[in-house]
Amino acid sequence: MFRTALRNVLAHKARLLMTVLAVMLGVAFVSGTLVFTNTISDAYQKSSAKGFDHVDVSITAKHQDSEGDRVGRTPELTQALVDKAAKVPGAASATGVVTGFTAIAGKDGKLVGGDWQSEGGNYWGTKDARYPLTSGHAPRGKDEVLIDSKTAERAGYKVGDTVHLSVDGPVLTPRISGIFTTDDGNVAAGGSLALFDTPTAQALFNKKGSYDEIDVEAASGTSQTALKSTLDKALPSHLVESTTGKRLADDQAKMISSSMSGLKQALLVFAGIALFVGTFIIANTFTMLVAQRTKELALLRAVGASRRQVTRSVLIEAFVVGTVAGVTGLVAGIGIGAGLRSLLGSFGAAMPDGPLVITPGTVVSALAVGIVITVLAAWLPGRRAAKIPPVAAMSSVHAKATTKSLVLRNTFGALFSAAGIAVVLAATSMDADAAQGPMGLGAVLLIIGVFILTPLLSRPLIAAASPVLRLFGVSGKLARQNSVRNPRRTAATASALMIGLTLITGMTVMAGSLQTAIDKMASSAVRADYIVSMANRSPLSPEVAKKIAATDGVTASSPLRNAESRIGGQTEFLTGVNGSVIGELTDLKVQDGTFKVDGTHVVVDKDRAKDYGWRAGSRFTAHFEDGKAQKLTVAGIYEGNELLNGIIVDNKDVTPHLKDPADMQVMVKTADGASDAVKTKLEKALGTNPAIKVQDKQDISNGIAKMFTTMLNMLYGLLGMAVIVAVLGVINTLAMSVFERSQEIGMLRAIGLDRKAVKRMVRLESLVISLFGGVLGIGLGVFFGWAAGELLGTKMATYELVLPWGRMAVFLLLAAGVGVLAALWPARRAARLNMLAAIKAE
């Protein structure tokens, strides 16, 4: 039986090729995902570990617990603490570290490095071991700066050049005194690093006389643990805490691994979808192969083979196919991993250097997935073949499914579908966070239910296409009959395409509806012409708001200033504004009271009001970081949104309590409205600063749209794998169908059907099956998009369902294109059959 199984594999090489390809693509996606994420994670971890080479113990300030209703404070790390740490037994040196966002402009005036990867810091003394100089000298004073070698190479800078950079607003123009190398992970990933002398860095990052961290290097022969113990005894434990360099490196590695796990899971989900779709093809293939070999298997049973032996022979074939697919998929996956890494670079997302990481787990996973998926998919066809009585099989009276089995299938399908719809509808009425699990469960149940019901659904839906098919004469009529002749096979083929289009349509509906909601929110809640913010969303210097207010043509402006406070024992961040003009810059809907922000009068969004039990006229006490308290009165309650929410107070009352005032955004209204000329004027007023974004409402909307578009394009690319697998499935089904109907096709040719008509018949059959899957997929996608939108609507008042009719038409055309493409080879094969040989075929 083993030899027979191997011979059958070799005898049906062409038929099994599509199955191998389908499994291989899924396996390649799985192994490619593992190679890609392991490679990136390993590169970042090694780069991160190098960054701690000169850190044996790190000392940071310990946040002080709040007393009563007072806001907690973080003590300063002073020079005295640095000197004390350097003198403890076992310490070779101690370095005070200051860091902060620093944007470097290229010679074209644009930001070098990513928005979130542009960093600055201090160079310690005249020779900092952390940053070896390749040229030049250490920075001296506010007019000199060091930049990393990769940034210098990308931007074309050299020692002696003047560079434009910004820390928290104003543009600085220091001279490059030197260029250094670094193992910093952000720089390795395409970011930038600028270093100033310590006093300059402290002044720029609002750390005058203090540090963010103290790094201590151990003397020769002293372990990190021993040095940490000595430092803990020498330094005030209630003010500072220490961590070993090894612990920092391990924590960083865990953080990197954790951050990569989300990407890995997302990619593996799409790999699973491709494999799930591929399972239909495998089951289809083995069902048809077994059907074609029914007499052969019956003869084996007649000469003494047991049921188990017949089933085992089919599973051996599946094992061989799965092994071949697993090995080739692993090799292809390694190529995919390398390709994804290169693709990141082409998008400007550089990453640390490092080799491709192919772990034993990746190899085992690839082989296990390929073999297990194939064997499981082939088990049911093999079991069915073994249960057929030999005499019945030789008489070919076994093929049709019984009425009982069809009724049972339809009953299960209806139950699964009803349960899925019920769970999804129930989830739409739940809280968004709690509804995610039930929504996912309902979606899975509904997809399974529809898949089970597709044989039943295929007849009426395909019958609806009859009027169009009649236009093609005999070929159209035959194509319709062939499509419904074996509804189970048609359903399994169409379901492969259905799943991919369900996901694509659902995400497109959600993305389009979200974009429309954000556009409405921006236009309805904001009257300001421009929003000014830092590129990395870090705080702006108060000087930015002053420069904007002094710019010609600006009629009203207000910084949005965050202030930490304690209210009723809870930490609450207040939003400070210019109360006299905030009404001109916003258009927030007031539900109770009036929109008045003046003196001790504040406005509160409805969620905060509900949490604290406030209404218009309510009074409460806010405790600020300087220890002082102030009584405030709720003048009105408004409907908040993602752009503006919380407790809004007047900056005149908040700023005196803040040690370092900083603005998150500045809202601007101009006499001439939003235009390119006005935007250019504002940018020039801010020194054409690469770190600062001046955006009108359309820019904000476009930025969000770009984010959605990028995400959708990535998802389309990933789901394209499932569509490719679906194409292979249609090809496979049609090829098997042509083989099964060889005698029938030969007879049709003999009574006058020409080759063109035969080709047309196969193509129309493929088109009908693909459109059937497309209609089901788009319908399910719209339903899931609506359901997910109902959850989003609870968080976003402006959300409403928007159906992308144009894109859905494109998706339907895509399904039709899949049908036309998949039919090319089977149609050509059917037309070239020799009619006499086909008539004599069994």
Coordinates of N, CA, C and O in Angstrom, one line a residue, residues 141-245:
G141 N 30.2 75.1 24.1 CA 29.2 76.2 24.1 C 28.0 76.0 23.2 O 27.9 75.0 22.5
K142 N 27.1 76.9 23.2 CA 25.8 76.8 22.5 C 25.9 76.8 21.0 O 24.9 76.5 20.3
D143 N 27.0 77.3 20.5 CA 27.2 77.4 19.1 C 27.9 76.2 18.4 O 28.2 76.3 17.2
E144 N 28.0 75.1 19.1 CA 28.7 73.9 18.5 C 27.8 72.7 18.9 O 27.2 72.6 19.9
V145 N 27.9 71.7 18.0 CA 27.1 70.5 18.1 C 27.8 69.4 17.4 O 28.5 69.6 16.5
L146 N 27.6 68.2 17.9 CA 28.1 66.9 17.3 C 26.9 66.2 16.6 O 25.8 66.3 17.2
I147 N 27.1 65.6 15.5 CA 26.0 64.8 14.9 C 26.6 63.4 14.6 O 27.8 63.2 14.4
D148 N 25.7 62.4 14.6 CA 26.1 61.0 14.3 C 26.5 60.9 12.9 O 26.1 61.6 12.0
S149 N 27.4 59.9 12.6 CA 28.0 59.7 11.3 C 26.9 59.3 10.2 O 27.0 59.7 9.1
K150 N 25.9 58.5 10.6 CA 24.9 58.1 9.6 C 24.0 59.3 9.2 O 23.7 59.4 8.0
T151 N 23.7 60.2 10.1 CA 23.0 61.4 9.8 C 23.8 62.3 8.9 O 23.3 62.9 7.9
A152 N 25.1 62.4 9.2 CA 26.0 63.2 8.4 C 26.1 62.7 7.0 O 26.1 63.5 6.0
E153 N 26.1 61.4 6.9 CA 26.2 60.8 5.6 C 24.9 61.0 4.8 O 24.9 61.3 3.6
R154 N 23.8 60.8 5.4 CA 22.5 60.9 4.7 C 22.2 62.4 4.3 O 21.7 62.6 3.2
A155 N 22.6 63.3 5.2 CA 22.3 64.7 4.9 C 23.5 65.5 4.2 O 23.3 66.6 3.7
G156 N 24.6 64.8 4.0 CA 25.7 65.4 3.4 C 26.5 66.5 4.2 O 27.0 67.4 3.6
Y157 N 26.4 66.3 5.5 CA 27.1 67.3 6.4 C 28.5 66.8 6.7 O 28.9 65.7 6.7
K158 N 29.4 67.8 6.9 CA 30.8 67.6 7.4 C 31.1 68.6 8.5 O 30.4 69.6 8.7
V159 N 32.3 68.3 9.1 CA 32.7 69.2 10.2 C 32.9 70.6 9.7 O 33.5 70.8 8.6
G160 N 32.4 71.6 10.4 CA 32.5 73.0 10.0 C 31.2 73.5 9.4 O 31.1 74.8 9.3
D161 N 30.3 72.6 8.9 CA 29.1 73.1 8.4 C 28.1 73.7 9.4 O 28.2 73.2 10.6
T162 N 27.3 74.6 9.0 CA 26.2 75.1 9.9 C 25.0 74.3 9.7 O 24.6 74.0 8.6
V163 N 24.3 73.8 10.8 CA 23.2 73.0 10.7 C 22.0 73.7 11.4 O 22.1 74.3 12.4
H164 N 20.8 73.5 10.8 CA 19.6 74.0 11.4 C 18.9 72.9 12.2 O 18.7 71.8 11.7
L165 N 18.7 73.2 13.5 CA 18.0 72.2 14.3 C 17.1 72.9 15.3 O 17.2 74.1 15.5
S166 N 16.3 72.1 15.9 CA 15.3 72.6 16.9 C 15.1 71.6 18.0 O 15.1 70.4 17.8
V167 N 14.9 72.2 19.2 CA 14.7 71.3 20.4 C 13.2 71.4 20.8 O 12.5 70.4 20.8
D168 N 12.7 72.6 21.1 CA 11.3 72.7 21.5 C 10.6 73.8 20.9 O 9.6 74.3 21.3
G169 N 11.2 74.3 19.8 CA 10.5 75.4 19.1 C 11.5 76.2 18.3 O 11.6 76.1 17.1
P170 N 12.2 77.2 18.9 CA 13.0 78.1 18.2 C 14.1 77.3 17.4 O 14.6 76.3 17.8
V171 N 14.5 77.9 16.2 CA 15.5 77.2 15.4 C 16.9 77.7 15.9 O 17.1 78.9 16.1
L172 N 17.8 76.7 16.0 CA 19.2 77.0 16.4 C 20.1 76.7 15.1 O 19.8 75.9 14.3
T173 N 21.2 77.5 15.1 CA 22.1 77.3 13.9 C 23.5 77.1 14.4 O 24.4 77.9 14.1
P174 N 23.8 76.0 15.1 CA 25.2 75.8 15.6 C 26.1 75.3 14.5 O 25.6 74.8 13.4
R175 N 27.4 75.3 14.7 CA 28.3 74.7 13.8 C 28.7 73.3 14.2 O 28.7 73.0 15.4
I176 N 28.8 72.4 13.2 CA 29.2 71.0 13.5 C 30.6 71.0 13.9 O 31.5 71.2 13.1
S177 N 30.9 70.7 15.2 CA 32.3 70.6 15.7 C 32.9 69.2 15.5 O 34.1 69.1 15.5
G178 N 32.1 68.2 15.3 CA 32.6 66.9 15.2 C 31.5 65.9 14.8 O 30.3 66.2 14.9
I179 N 32.0 64.7 14.3 CA 31.1 63.6 13.9 C 31.5 62.4 14.7 O 32.7 62.1 14.9
F180 N 30.5 61.6 15.2 CA 30.8 60.5 16.1 C 30.0 59.3 15.6 O 29.1 59.3 14.8
T181 N 30.4 58.1 16.1 CA 29.7 56.9 15.8 C 29.0 56.4 17.1 O 29.4 56.8 18.2
T182 N 27.9 55.7 16.9 CA 27.1 55.2 18.0 C 26.4 53.9 17.7 O 26.2 53.6 16.6
D183 N 26.1 53.1 18.8 CA 25.4 51.9 18.7 C 23.9 52.1 19.1 O 23.2 51.2 19.2
D184 N 23.5 53.4 19.2 CA 22.1 53.7 19.5 C 21.1 53.1 18.5 O 21.3 53.2 17.3
G185 N 20.1 52.3 19.1 CA 19.2 51.6 18.2 C 18.4 52.5 17.3 O 18.1 52.2 16.2
N186 N 18.0 53.7 17.8 CA 17.2 54.7 17.0 C 18.0 55.1 15.8 O 17.5 55.3 14.7
V187 N 19.3 55.4 16.0 CA 20.2 55.9 14.9 C 20.3 54.7 13.9 O 20.2 54.9 12.7
A188 N 20.5 53.5 14.4 CA 20.6 52.4 13.5 C 19.4 52.1 12.7 O 19.4 51.6 11.6
A189 N 18.2 52.6 13.3 CA 17.0 52.4 12.6 C 16.6 53.6 11.7 O 15.4 53.7 11.3
G190 N 17.5 54.5 11.5 CA 17.2 55.6 10.6 C 17.0 56.9 11.3 O 16.7 57.9 10.6
G191 N 17.1 57.0 12.6 CA 16.9 58.2 13.3 C 18.2 59.1 13.3 O 19.2 58.8 12.6
S192 N 18.2 60.1 14.1 CA 19.3 61.0 14.2 C 19.6 61.3 15.7 O 18.8 61.2 16.5
L193 N 20.9 61.7 16.0 CA 21.3 62.0 17.3 C 22.3 63.2 17.3 O 23.3 63.2 16.6
A194 N 21.9 64.3 18.0 CA 22.7 65.5 18.1 C 23.2 65.6 19.6 O 22.4 65.4 20.5
L195 N 24.4 66.0 19.8 CA 25.0 66.1 21.1 C 25.6 67.5 21.4 O 26.3 68.0 20.5
F196 N 25.2 68.1 22.5 CA 25.7 69.4 22.9 C 26.6 69.2 24.1 O 26.6 68.1 24.8
D197 N 27.3 70.2 24.5 CA 28.0 70.1 25.8 C 27.0 70.1 26.9 O 25.8 70.5 26.7
T198 N 27.4 69.6 28.1 CA 26.4 69.4 29.1 C 25.6 70.6 29.5 O 24.4 70.6 29.6
P199 N 26.3 71.8 29.8 CA 25.5 73.0 30.2 C 24.5 73.4 29.1 O 23.3 73.8 29.4
T200 N 24.9 73.3 27.8 CA 23.9 73.7 26.8 C 22.8 72.7 26.7 O 21.6 73.1 26.5
A201 N 23.0 71.4 26.8 CA 22.0 70.4 26.8 C 21.0 70.6 27.9 O 19.8 70.5 27.8
Q202 N 21.5 70.9 29.1 CA 20.7 71.1 30.3 C 19.8 72.3 30.1 O 18.6 72.3 30.4
A203 N 20.3 73.4 29.5 CA 19.5 74.6 29.2 C 18.4 74.3 28.2 O 17.3 74.7 28.3
L204 N 18.8 73.6 27.1 CA 17.9 73.3 26.0 C 16.7 72.4 26.4 O 15.6 72.5 26.0
F205 N 17.0 71.4 27.3 CA 16.0 70.4 27.7 C 15.4 70.7 29.0 O 14.9 69.8 29.7
N206 N 15.5 72.0 29.5 CA 14.9 72.4 30.8 C 15.4 71.6 31.9 O 14.6 71.1 32.8
K207 N 16.7 71.3 32.0 CA 17.3 70.5 33.1 C 18.5 71.3 33.7 O 19.5 70.6 34.0
K208 N 18.3 72.5 33.9 CA 19.4 73.4 34.4 C 19.9 72.8 35.7 O 19.2 72.7 36.7
G209 N 21.2 72.4 35.7 CA 21.8 71.9 36.9 C 21.4 70.5 37.3 O 21.8 70.0 38.4
S210 N 20.7 69.8 36.5 CA 20.2 68.5 36.8 C 20.3 67.5 35.6 O 20.6 68.0 34.5
Y211 N 20.0 66.2 35.8 CA 20.1 65.2 34.8 C 18.9 64.3 34.8 O 18.2 64.2 35.7
D212 N 18.7 63.7 33.6 CA 17.6 62.7 33.5 C 18.1 61.3 34.1 O 17.2 60.5 34.6
E213 N 19.4 61.1 34.1 CA 19.9 59.7 34.5 C 21.4 59.9 34.8 O 22.0 60.8 34.3
I214 N 21.9 59.0 35.7 CA 23.3 59.0 36.0 C 23.8 57.6 35.6 O 23.3 56.6 36.2
D215 N 24.7 57.4 34.7 CA 25.3 56.1 34.3 C 26.6 55.9 35.0 O 27.5 56.8 34.9
V216 N 26.8 54.8 35.7 CA 28.0 54.5 36.5 C 28.7 53.3 35.8 O 28.0 52.3 35.6
E217 N 30.0 53.5 35.6 CA 30.8 52.4 35.0 C 31.6 51.8 36.1 O 32.2 52.5 36.9
A218 N 31.6 50.4 36.2 CA 32.3 49.7 37.2 C 33.8 49.7 37.0 O 34.3 49.6 35.8
A219 N 34.6 49.7 38.1 CA 36.0 49.5 37.9 C 36.3 48.1 37.6 O 35.5 47.2 37.8
S220 N 37.5 47.8 37.1 CA 37.9 46.5 36.8 C 37.8 45.6 38.0 O 38.3 45.9 39.1
G221 N 37.2 44.4 37.8 CA 37.1 43.4 38.9 C 35.8 43.6 39.7 O 35.6 42.8 40.6
T222 N 35.1 44.7 39.5 CA 33.8 44.9 40.2 C 32.6 44.5 39.4 O 32.5 44.9 38.3
S223 N 31.8 43.7 39.9 CA 30.6 43.2 39.2 C 29.5 44.3 39.2 O 29.5 45.2 40.1
Q224 N 28.6 44.2 38.3 CA 27.4 45.1 38.3 C 26.6 45.0 39.6 O 26.2 46.0 40.1
T225 N 26.4 43.8 40.0 CA 25.6 43.6 41.2 C 26.3 44.2 42.5 O 25.6 44.9 43.3
A226 N 27.6 44.0 42.6 CA 28.3 44.6 43.7 C 28.3 46.1 43.7 O 28.1 46.8 44.7
L227 N 28.5 46.7 42.5 CA 28.4 48.1 42.4 C 27.1 48.7 42.7 O 26.9 49.7 43.4
K228 N 26.0 48.0 42.3 CA 24.6 48.4 42.6 C 24.4 48.4 44.1 O 23.8 49.4 44.6
S229 N 24.9 47.4 44.7 CA 24.7 47.3 46.2 C 25.4 48.4 46.9 O 24.9 49.0 47.8
T230 N 26.6 48.8 46.5 CA 27.4 49.9 47.1 C 26.7 51.2 46.9 O 26.6 52.0 47.8
L231 N 26.2 51.4 45.6 CA 25.5 52.7 45.3 C 24.2 52.8 46.1 O 23.8 53.9 46.6
D232 N 23.5 51.7 46.3 CA 22.2 51.7 47.1 C 22.5 52.2 48.5 O 21.6 52.9 49.1
K233 N 23.6 51.8 49.0 CA 23.9 52.2 50.4 C 24.4 53.6 50.5 O 24.1 54.3 51.5
A234 N 25.1 54.1 49.4 CA 25.7 55.4 49.5 C 24.7 56.5 49.1 O 24.8 57.7 49.6
L235 N 23.7 56.2 48.3 CA 22.8 57.3 47.8 C 21.4 57.2 48.5 O 21.0 56.1 49.0
P236 N 20.7 58.3 48.6 CA 19.4 58.3 49.3 C 18.4 57.5 48.6 O 18.0 57.8 47.5
S237 N 18.0 56.4 49.2 CA 17.1 55.4 48.6 C 15.7 56.0 48.4 O 14.9 55.5 47.5
H238 N 15.3 57.0 49.2 CA 14.0 57.6 49.0 C 13.9 58.5 47.8 O 12.8 58.9 47.4
L239 N 15.1 58.9 47.3 CA 15.1 59.9 46.2 C 15.5 59.2 44.9 O 15.0 59.7 43.8
V240 N 16.3 58.2 44.9 CA 16.8 57.6 43.6 C 16.7 56.0 43.7 O 16.5 55.5 44.8
E241 N 16.7 55.4 42.5 CA 16.7 54.0 42.4 C 17.7 53.6 41.4 O 18.0 54.3 40.4
S242 N 18.3 52.4 41.5 CA 19.4 52.0 40.6 C 19.0 50.7 39.9 O 18.3 49.8 40.5
T243 N 19.6 50.5 38.7 CA 19.3 49.3 37.9 C 20.6 48.9 37.2 O 21.3 49.8 36.7
T244 N 20.9 47.6 37.2 CA 22.1 47.2 36.5 C 22.0 47.3 35.0 O 20.9 47.2 34.5
G245 N 23.1 47.4 34.3 CA 23.1 47.5 32.9 C 22.6 46.2 32.3 O 21.8 46.3 31.2

